[in-house]
Coordinates of C-alpha atoms and ligand atoms in Angstrom, one line a residue:
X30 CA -41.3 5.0 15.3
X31 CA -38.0 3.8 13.9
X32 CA -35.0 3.2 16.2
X33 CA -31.8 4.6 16.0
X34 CA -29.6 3.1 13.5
X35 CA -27.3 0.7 14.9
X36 CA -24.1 -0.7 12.5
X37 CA -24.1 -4.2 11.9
X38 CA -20.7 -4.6 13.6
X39 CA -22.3 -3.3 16.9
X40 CA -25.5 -5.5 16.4
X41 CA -23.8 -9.0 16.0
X42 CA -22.0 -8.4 19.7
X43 CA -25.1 -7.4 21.2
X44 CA -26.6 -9.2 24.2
X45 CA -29.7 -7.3 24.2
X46 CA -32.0 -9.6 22.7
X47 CA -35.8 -9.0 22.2
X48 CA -35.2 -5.7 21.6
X49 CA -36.2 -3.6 18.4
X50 CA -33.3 -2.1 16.2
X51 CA -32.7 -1.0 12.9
X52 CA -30.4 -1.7 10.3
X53 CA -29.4 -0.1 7.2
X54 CA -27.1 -1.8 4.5
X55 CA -27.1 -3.8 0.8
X56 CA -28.0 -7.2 0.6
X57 CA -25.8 -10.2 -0.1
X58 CA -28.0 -12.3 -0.7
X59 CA -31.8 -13.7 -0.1
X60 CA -32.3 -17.3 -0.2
X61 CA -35.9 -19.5 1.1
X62 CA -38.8 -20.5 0.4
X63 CA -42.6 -19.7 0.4
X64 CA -43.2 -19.3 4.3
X65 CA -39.1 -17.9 5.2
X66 CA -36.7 -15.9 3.7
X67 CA -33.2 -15.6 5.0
X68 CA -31.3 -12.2 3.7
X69 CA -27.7 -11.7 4.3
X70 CA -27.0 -7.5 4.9
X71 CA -24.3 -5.8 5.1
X72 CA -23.2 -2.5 5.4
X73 CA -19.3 -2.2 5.1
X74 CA -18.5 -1.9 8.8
X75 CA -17.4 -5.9 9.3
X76 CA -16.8 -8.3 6.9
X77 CA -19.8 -10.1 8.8
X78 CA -23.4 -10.0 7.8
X79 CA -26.3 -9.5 9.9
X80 CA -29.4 -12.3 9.0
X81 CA -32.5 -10.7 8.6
X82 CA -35.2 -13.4 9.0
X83 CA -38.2 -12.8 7.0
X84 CA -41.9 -14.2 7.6
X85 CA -42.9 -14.4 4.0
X86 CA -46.8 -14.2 4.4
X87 CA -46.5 -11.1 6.7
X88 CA -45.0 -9.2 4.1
X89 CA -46.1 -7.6 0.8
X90 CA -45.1 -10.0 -2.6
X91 CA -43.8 -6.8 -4.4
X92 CA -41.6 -5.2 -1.7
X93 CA -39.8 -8.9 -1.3
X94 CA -39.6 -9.1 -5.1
X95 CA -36.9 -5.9 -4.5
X96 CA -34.7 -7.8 -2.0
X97 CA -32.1 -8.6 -4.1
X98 CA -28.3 -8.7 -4.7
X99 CA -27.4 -5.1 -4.4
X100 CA -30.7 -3.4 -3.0
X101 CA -30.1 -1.0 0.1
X102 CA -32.4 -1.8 2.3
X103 CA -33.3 -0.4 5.9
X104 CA -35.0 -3.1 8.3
X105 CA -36.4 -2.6 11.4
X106 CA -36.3 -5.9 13.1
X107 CA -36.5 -7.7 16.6
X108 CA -33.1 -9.1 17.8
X109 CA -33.3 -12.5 18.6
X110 CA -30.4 -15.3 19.8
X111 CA -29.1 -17.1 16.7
X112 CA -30.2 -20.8 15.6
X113 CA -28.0 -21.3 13.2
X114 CA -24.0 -22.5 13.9
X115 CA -21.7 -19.3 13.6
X116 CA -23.5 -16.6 14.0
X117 CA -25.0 -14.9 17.3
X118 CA -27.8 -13.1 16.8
X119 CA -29.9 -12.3 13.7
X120 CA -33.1 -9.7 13.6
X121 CA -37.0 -11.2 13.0
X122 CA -38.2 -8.8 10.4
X123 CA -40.8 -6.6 11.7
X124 CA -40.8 -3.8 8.7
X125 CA -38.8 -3.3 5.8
X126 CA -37.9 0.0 3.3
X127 CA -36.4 -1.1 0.4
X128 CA -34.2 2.1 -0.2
X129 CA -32.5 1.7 -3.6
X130 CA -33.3 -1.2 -6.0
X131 CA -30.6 -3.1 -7.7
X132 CA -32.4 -4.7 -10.9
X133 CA -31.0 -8.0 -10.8
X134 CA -30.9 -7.9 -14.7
X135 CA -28.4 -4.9 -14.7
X136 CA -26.8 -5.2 -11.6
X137 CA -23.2 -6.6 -12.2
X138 CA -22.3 -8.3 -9.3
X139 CA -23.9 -12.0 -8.8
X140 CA -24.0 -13.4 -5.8
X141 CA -20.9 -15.6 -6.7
X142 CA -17.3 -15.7 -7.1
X143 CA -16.3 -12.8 -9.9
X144 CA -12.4 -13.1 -10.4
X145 CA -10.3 -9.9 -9.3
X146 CA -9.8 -8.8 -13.4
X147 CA -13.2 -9.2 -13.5
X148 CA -13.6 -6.7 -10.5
X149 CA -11.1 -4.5 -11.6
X150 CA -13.2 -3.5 -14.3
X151 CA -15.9 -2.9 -12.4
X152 CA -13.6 -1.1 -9.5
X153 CA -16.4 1.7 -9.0
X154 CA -18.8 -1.6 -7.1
X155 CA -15.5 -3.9 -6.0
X156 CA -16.0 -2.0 -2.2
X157 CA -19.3 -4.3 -2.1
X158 CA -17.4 -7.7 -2.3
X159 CA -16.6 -9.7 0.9
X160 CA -12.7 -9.0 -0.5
X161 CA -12.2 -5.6 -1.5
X162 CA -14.4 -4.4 1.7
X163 CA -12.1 -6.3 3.8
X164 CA -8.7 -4.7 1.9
X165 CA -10.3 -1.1 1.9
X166 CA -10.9 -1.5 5.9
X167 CA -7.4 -2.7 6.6
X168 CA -6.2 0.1 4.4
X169 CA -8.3 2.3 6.3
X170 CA -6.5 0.5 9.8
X171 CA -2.9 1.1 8.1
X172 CA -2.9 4.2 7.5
X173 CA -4.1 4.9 11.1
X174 CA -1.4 2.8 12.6
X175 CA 1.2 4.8 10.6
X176 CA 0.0 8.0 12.3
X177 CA -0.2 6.7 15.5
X178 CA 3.4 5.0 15.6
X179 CA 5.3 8.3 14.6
X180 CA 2.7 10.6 16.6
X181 CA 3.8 8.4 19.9
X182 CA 7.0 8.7 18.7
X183 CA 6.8 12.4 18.8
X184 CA 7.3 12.5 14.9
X185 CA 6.0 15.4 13.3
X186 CA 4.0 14.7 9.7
X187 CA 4.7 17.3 7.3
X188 CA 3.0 18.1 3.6
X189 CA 5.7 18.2 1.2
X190 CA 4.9 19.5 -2.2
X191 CA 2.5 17.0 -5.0
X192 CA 4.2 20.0 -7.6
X193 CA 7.9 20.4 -7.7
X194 CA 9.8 22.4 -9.9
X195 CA 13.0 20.6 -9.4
X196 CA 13.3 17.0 -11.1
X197 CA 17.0 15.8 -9.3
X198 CA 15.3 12.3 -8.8
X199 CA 13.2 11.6 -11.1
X200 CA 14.7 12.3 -14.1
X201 CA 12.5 10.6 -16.9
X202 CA 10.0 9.2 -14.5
X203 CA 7.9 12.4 -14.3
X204 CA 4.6 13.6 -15.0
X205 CA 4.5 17.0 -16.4
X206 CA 2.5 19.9 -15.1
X207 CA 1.4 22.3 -17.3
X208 CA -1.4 24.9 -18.5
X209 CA 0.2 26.0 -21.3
X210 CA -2.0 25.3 -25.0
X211 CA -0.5 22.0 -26.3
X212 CA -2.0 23.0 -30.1
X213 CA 0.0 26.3 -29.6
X214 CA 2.1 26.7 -27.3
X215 CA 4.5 29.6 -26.5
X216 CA 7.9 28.6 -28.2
X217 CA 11.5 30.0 -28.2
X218 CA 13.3 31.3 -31.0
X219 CA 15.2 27.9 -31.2
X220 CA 11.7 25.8 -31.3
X221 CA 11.8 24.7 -28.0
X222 CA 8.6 25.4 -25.6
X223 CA 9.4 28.6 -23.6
X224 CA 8.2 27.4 -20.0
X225 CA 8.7 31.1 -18.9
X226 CA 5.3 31.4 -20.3
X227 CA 3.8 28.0 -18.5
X228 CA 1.5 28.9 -15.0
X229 CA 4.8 28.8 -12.6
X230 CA 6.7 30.3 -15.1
X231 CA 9.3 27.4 -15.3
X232 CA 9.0 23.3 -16.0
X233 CA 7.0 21.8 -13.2
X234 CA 6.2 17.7 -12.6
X235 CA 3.9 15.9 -10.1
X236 CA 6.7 14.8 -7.2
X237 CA 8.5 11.5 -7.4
X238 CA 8.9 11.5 -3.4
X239 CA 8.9 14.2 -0.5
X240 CA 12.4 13.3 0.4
X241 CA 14.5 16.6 -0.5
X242 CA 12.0 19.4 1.6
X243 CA 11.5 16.3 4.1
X244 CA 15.2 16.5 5.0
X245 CA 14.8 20.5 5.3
X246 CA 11.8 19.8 7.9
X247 CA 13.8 17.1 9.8
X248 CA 16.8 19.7 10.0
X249 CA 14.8 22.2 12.1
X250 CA 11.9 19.9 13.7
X251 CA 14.0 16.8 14.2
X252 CA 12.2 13.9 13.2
X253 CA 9.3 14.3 10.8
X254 CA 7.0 12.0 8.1
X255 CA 5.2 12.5 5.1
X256 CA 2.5 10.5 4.1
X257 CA 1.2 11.3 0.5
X258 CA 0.5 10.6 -3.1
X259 CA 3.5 10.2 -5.4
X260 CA 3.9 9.9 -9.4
X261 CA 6.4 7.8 -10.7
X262 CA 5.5 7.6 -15.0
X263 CA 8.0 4.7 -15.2
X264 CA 6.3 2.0 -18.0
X265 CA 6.6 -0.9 -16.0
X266 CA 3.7 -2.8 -15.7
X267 CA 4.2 -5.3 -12.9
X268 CA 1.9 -6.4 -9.9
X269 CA 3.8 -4.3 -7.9
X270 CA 4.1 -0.8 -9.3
X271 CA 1.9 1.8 -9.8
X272 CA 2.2 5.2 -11.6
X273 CA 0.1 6.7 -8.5
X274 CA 0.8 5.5 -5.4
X275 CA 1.2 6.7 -1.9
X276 CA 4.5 6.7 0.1
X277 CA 5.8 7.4 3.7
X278 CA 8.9 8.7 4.3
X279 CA 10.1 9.8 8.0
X280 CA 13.5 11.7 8.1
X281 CA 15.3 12.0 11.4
X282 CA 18.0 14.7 12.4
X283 CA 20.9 13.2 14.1
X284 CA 19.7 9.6 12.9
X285 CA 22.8 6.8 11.5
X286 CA 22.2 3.9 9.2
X287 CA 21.8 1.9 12.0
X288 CA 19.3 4.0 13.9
X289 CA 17.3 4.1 10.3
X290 CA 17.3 0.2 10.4
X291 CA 16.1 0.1 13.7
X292 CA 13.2 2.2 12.9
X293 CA 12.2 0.9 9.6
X294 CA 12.1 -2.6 11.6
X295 CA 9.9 -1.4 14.4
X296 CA 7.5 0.5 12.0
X297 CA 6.8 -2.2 9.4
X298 CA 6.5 -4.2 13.1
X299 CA 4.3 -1.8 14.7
X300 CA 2.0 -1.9 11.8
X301 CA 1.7 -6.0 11.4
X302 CA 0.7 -6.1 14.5
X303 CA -2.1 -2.8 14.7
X304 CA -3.5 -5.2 12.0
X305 CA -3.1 -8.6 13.9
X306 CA -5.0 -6.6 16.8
X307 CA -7.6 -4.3 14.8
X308 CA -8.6 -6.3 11.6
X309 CA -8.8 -10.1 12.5
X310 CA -12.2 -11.3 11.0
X311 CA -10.7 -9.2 7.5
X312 CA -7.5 -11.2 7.6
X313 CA -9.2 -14.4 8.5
X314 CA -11.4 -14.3 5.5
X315 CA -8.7 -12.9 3.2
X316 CA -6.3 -16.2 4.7
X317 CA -9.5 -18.7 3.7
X318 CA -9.4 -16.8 0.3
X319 CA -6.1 -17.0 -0.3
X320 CA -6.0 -20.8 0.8
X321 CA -8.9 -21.5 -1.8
X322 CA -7.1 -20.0 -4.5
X323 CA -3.8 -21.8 -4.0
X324 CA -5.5 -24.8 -3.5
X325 CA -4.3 -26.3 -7.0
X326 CA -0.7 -25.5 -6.4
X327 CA 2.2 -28.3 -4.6
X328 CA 2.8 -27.6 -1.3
X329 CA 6.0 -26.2 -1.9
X330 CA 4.8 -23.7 -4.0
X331 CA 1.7 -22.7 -1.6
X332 CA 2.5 -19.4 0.4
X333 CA 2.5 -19.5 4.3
X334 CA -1.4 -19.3 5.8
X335 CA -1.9 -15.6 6.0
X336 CA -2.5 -14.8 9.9
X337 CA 0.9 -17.4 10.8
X338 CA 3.0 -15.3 8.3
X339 CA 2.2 -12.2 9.9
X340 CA 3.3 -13.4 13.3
X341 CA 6.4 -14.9 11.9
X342 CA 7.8 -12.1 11.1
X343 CA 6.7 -10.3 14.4
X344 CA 8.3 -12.7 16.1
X345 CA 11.6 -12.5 14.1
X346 CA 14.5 -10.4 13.6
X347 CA 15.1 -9.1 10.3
X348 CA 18.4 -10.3 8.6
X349 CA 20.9 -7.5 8.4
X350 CA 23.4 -8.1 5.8
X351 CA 25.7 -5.8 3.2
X352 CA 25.1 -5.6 -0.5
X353 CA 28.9 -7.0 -0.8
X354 CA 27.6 -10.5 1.4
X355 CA 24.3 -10.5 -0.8
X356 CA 26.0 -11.0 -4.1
X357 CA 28.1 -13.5 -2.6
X358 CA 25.5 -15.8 -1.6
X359 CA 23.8 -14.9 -5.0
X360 CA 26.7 -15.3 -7.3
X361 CA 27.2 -19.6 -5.8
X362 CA 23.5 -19.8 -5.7
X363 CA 21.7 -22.4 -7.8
X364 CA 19.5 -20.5 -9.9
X365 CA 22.2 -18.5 -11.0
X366 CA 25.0 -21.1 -11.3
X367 CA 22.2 -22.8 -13.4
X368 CA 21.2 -19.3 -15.2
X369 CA 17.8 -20.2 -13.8
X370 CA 17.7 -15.7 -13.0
X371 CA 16.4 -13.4 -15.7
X372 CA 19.4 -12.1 -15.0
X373 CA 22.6 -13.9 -14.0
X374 CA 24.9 -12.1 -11.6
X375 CA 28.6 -12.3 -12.6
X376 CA 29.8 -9.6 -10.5
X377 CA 30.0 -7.2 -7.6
X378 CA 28.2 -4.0 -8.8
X379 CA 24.8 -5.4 -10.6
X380 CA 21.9 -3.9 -9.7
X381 CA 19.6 -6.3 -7.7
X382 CA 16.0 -6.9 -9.5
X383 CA 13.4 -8.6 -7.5
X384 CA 14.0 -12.1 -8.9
X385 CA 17.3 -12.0 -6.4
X386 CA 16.0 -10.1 -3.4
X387 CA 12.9 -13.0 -3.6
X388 CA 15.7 -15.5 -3.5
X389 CA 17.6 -13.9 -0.5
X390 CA 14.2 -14.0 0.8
X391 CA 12.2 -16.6 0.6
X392 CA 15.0 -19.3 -0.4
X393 CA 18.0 -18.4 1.6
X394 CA 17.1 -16.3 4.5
X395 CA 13.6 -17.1 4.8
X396 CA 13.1 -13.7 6.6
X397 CA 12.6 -10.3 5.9
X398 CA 16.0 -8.6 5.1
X399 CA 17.7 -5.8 5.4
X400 CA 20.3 -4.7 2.5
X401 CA 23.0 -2.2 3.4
X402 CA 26.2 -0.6 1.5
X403 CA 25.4 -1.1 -2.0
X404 CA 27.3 0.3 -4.7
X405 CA 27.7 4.1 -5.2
X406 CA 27.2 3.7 -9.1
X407 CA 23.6 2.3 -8.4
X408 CA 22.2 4.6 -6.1
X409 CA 21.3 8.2 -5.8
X410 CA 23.5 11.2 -4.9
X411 CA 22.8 11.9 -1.5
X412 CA 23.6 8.9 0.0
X413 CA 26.1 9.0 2.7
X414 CA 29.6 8.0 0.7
X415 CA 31.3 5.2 2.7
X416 CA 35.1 5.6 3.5
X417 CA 35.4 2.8 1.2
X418 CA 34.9 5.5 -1.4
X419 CA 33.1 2.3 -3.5
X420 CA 30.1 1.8 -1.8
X421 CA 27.2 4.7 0.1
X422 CA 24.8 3.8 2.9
X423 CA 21.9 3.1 1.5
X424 CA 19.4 0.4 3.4
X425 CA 16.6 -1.6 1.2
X426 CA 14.3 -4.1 3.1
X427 CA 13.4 -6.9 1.4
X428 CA 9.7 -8.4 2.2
X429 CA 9.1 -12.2 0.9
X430 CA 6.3 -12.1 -1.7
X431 CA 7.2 -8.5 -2.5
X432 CA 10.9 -7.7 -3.0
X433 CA 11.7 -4.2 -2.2
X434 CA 9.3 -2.7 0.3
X435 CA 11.2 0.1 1.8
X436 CA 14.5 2.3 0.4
X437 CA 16.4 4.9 2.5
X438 CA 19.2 5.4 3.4
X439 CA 21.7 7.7 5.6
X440 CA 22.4 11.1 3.6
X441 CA 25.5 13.0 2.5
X442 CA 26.0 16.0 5.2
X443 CA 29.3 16.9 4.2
X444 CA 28.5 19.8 1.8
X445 CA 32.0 19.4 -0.2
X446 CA 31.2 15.3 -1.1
X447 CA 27.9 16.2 -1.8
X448 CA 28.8 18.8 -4.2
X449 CA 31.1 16.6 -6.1
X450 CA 28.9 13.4 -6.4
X451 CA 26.1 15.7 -7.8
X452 CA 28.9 16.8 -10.2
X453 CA 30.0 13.6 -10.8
X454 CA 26.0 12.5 -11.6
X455 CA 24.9 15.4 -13.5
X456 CA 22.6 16.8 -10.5
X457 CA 22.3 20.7 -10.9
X458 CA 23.9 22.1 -8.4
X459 CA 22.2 25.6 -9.0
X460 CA 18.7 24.3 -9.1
X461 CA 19.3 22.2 -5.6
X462 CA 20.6 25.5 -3.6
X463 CA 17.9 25.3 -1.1
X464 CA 18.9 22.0 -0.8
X465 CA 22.4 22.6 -0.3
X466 CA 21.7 25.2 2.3
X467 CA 21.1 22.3 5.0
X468 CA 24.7 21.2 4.0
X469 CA 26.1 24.7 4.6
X470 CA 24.3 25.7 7.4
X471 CA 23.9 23.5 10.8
X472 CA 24.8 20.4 8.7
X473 CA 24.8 17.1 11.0
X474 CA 24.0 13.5 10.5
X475 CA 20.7 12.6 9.4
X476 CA 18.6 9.6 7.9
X477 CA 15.6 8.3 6.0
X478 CA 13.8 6.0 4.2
X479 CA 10.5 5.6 1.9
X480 CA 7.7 2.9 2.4
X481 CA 5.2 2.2 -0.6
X482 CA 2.3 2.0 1.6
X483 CA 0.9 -0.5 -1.3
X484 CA 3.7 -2.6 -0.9
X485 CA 2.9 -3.1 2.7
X486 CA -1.0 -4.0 1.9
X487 CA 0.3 -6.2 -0.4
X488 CA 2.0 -8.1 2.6
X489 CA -0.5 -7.3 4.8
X490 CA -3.4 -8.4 2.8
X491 CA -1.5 -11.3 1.0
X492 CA -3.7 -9.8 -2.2
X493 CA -0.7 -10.0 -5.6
X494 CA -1.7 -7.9 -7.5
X495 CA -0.8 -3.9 -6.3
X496 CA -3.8 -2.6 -8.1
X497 CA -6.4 -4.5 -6.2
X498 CA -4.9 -2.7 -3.0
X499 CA -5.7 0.8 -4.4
X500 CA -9.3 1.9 -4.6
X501 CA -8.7 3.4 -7.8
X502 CA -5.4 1.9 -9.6
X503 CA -3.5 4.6 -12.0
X504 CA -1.2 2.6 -14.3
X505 CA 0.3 2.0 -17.5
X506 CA -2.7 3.0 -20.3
X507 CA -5.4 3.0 -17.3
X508 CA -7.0 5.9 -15.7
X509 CA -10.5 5.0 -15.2
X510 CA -12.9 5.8 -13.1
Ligands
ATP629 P1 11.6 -0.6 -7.3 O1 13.0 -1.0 -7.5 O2 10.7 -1.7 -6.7 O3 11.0 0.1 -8.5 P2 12.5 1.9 -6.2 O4 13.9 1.6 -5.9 O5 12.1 2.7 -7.4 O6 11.6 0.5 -6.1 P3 12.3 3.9 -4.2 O7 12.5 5.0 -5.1 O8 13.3 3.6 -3.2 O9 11.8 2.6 -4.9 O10 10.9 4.2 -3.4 C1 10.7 3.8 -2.1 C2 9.6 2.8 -2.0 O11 8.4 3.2 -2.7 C3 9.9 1.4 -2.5 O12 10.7 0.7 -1.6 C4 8.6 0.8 -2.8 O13 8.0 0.3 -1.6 C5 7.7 2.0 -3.2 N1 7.6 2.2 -4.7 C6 8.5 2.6 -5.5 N2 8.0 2.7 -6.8 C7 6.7 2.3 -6.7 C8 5.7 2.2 -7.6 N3 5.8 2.5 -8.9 N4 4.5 1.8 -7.2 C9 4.3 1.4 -5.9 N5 5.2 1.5 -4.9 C10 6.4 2.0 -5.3
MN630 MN1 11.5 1.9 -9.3

């Protein structure tokens, strides 16, 4: 009779040798010879494989002829003590099932190194790589670690809209929404397309962020998070954007710039190290895959081992500095005295890109940082206006490798400044009402911010590219799968 099914990450920290188990998973590989066959299985739940050891004349030709790259196999085996360095236990073959064939001639995926373009294109088998297994569990351990931090915290996660009819921050960026006939649709008298007619009776786009009905939950509930998709259709196609990705944004009643920044900190904190406790072996072998590929590159321009730069910046405070202080150590910088930057910075009032908040980084601070006060003209409407009447209180934290991982910032709660900045912007004021009903009505002090939870496997992983963090990238001209 077959045993129970036991997973292989259960198996290889079992004591209970001589007993009979079975396994179920897809093999990595088979390798041997006439009298002994060693296969490598796995079945997703470690990065580790279990060694099947196979007595070749006990066993039909044909059924062996199936183990191969790919096949799912089930195996019921004897568990015996390991011979071999690094590994535990393995399991004697005593029957096998070969489930589901992988016809070595077809299948795509060689037992070798396939480069990550490579697996891109072939996203809908990456999961059975060594590397994308080990990504995809980590994501799995991140997004449980974001749910535990702001449950314990007594956070309350709220399902803001994927569909919003107002488009206050995205203007441009936005995916329309529509069932209307694009060979014929309904049109005004002046030509136009009469969205009176369209299935919510008005212009609707996939959400750019949660923020505006997250600050109406934090308002009444306190302190709440979302944790969702979000649409940005923004052309740029960089390693670190995506036109789908998913973002977390808490929003806290009664919360001050300052008791944002502490929060942000002890989040992306809290995470790192849920990760540095819960996904070791998948950051070890990401760190020895990382070192392999940098392995051509000068020291100086390798990247710190994976594992050490996650418990660096655990053990370090973030560098808190204004916007004002950043484009003074920017504008006497070399690379921009030298015009070494895309773009140089001549002046107070540029818009950072992620060439300078890589420098403040990685060259001058060496240490995640925390941006504050940054021009009014460069940031969005409800920010909290400083009585400098120049600059709002807006926080970005700057992650090296990355750039911009999280923006927030402390909100406008004065109704009347509010009012006139989304004047002064071109917000509609008519369309926001519900939004402007927080400001008349029990108005008080309140924060927020946004993570890209890609950005954060990015760090985490140490993978570069933000589409091999996503099981199924959306992005520029790609929508597969
Ligand atoms: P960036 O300047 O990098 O485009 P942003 O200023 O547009 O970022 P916000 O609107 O503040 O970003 O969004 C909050 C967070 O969401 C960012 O800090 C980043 O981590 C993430 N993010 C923003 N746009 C994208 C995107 N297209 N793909 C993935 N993550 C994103
Ligand atoms: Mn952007």
């Amino acid at each position: 009779m077959e045993q129970k099914r036991i997973k292989v990450k259960d198996l290889l920290v079992s004591k209970a040798y001589g007993s009979e188990v079975n396994v179920k998973g897809w093999v990595r590989t088979k390798r041997g010879n006439k009298q002994i066959n060693f296969v490598a299985l796995n079945d997703g739940s470690t990065i580790n494989n279990i060694q099947i050891v196979v007595d070749v004349p006990s066993f039909n030709e044909d059924l062996l002829k199936k183990i191969t790259t790919g096949a799912a196999i089930s195996v019921q085996g004897k568990l015996i003590e390991s011979a071999g360095s690094g590994q535990t236990v393995e399991l004697e073959a005593i029957s096998i099932d070969v489930l589901g064939v992988a016809d070595p001639e077809k299948y795509p995926l060689q037992p070798k190194k396939h480069s990550l373009e490579f697996l891109r294109e072939k996203a809908h088998l990456r999961f059975r790589t060594s590397t994308f297994s080990a990504v995809f569990r980590i994501r799995h351990a991140m997004a449980f670690a974001v749910h535990e931090f702001f449950n314990k915290k007594g956070f309350f996660y709220m399902h803001t809209p994927l569909i919003t009819g107002s488009d206050a921050e995205g203007a441009g960026e936005m995916f329309r929404v529509t069932t209307l006939d694009d060979k014929n649709p309904p049109l005004n008298e002046d030509g136009t397309i009469n969205y009176k007619e369209d299935f919510f009776g008005k212009e609707t786009n996939l959400t750019v962020s949660g923020q505006l009905e997250g600050e109406l939950g934090a308002m009444a509930l306190g302190e709440i998070y979302t944790f969702g998709p979000t649409f940005r259709a923004e052309n740029s196609n960089t390693t670190r954007h995506l036109a789908e990705f998913w973002m977390i944004e808490p929003e806290m009643a009664f919360y001050d710039l300052k008791d944002n920044m502490d929060l942000a900190e002890e989040f992306l904190k809290y995470m790192i190290k849920y990760a540095l406790d819960n996904c070791m072996s998948d950051l070890e072998f990401l760190s020895k895959r990382l070192q392999e590929e940098e392995k051509g590159k000068k020291a100086d321009d390798r990247s710190m081992e994976l594992v050490e730069k996650l418990r660096f910046v655990l053990a370090n405070d973030f560098v808190r500095l204004t916007y004002t202080e950043a484009i003074d150590i920017l504008r006497n910088c070399k690379p921009n005295k030298k015009k070494k930057f895309k773009y140089v910075i001549d002046g107070w009032g540029a818009d950072l890109q992620s060439e300078h908040e890589r420098y403040l980084v990685e060259k001058e601070f060496k240490k995640p940082v925390i941006l504050i006060d940054y021009p009014k003209e460069i940031k969005s409407f409800y920010m909290k206006q400083n009585d400098d009447g120049k600059t709002v209180g807006a926080m970005d934290i700057l992650f090296p490798g990355i750039g911009e991982i999280i923006g927030g910032s402390q909100r406008e709660e004065n109704y009347d400044k509010l009012v006139t900045r989304m004047n002064e912007m071109g917000v509609p004021t008519d369309e926001m009402d519900w939004y402007l009903d927080t400001r008349r009505f029990g108005s008080a002090t309140h924060s927020g911010f946004g993570l890209g939870f890609e950005r954060m496997m990015l760090f985490v992983t140490g993978m570069a590219n933000i589409r091999d963090v996503i099981p199924f990238p959306r992005s520029p001209k790609n929508a597969e799968f």
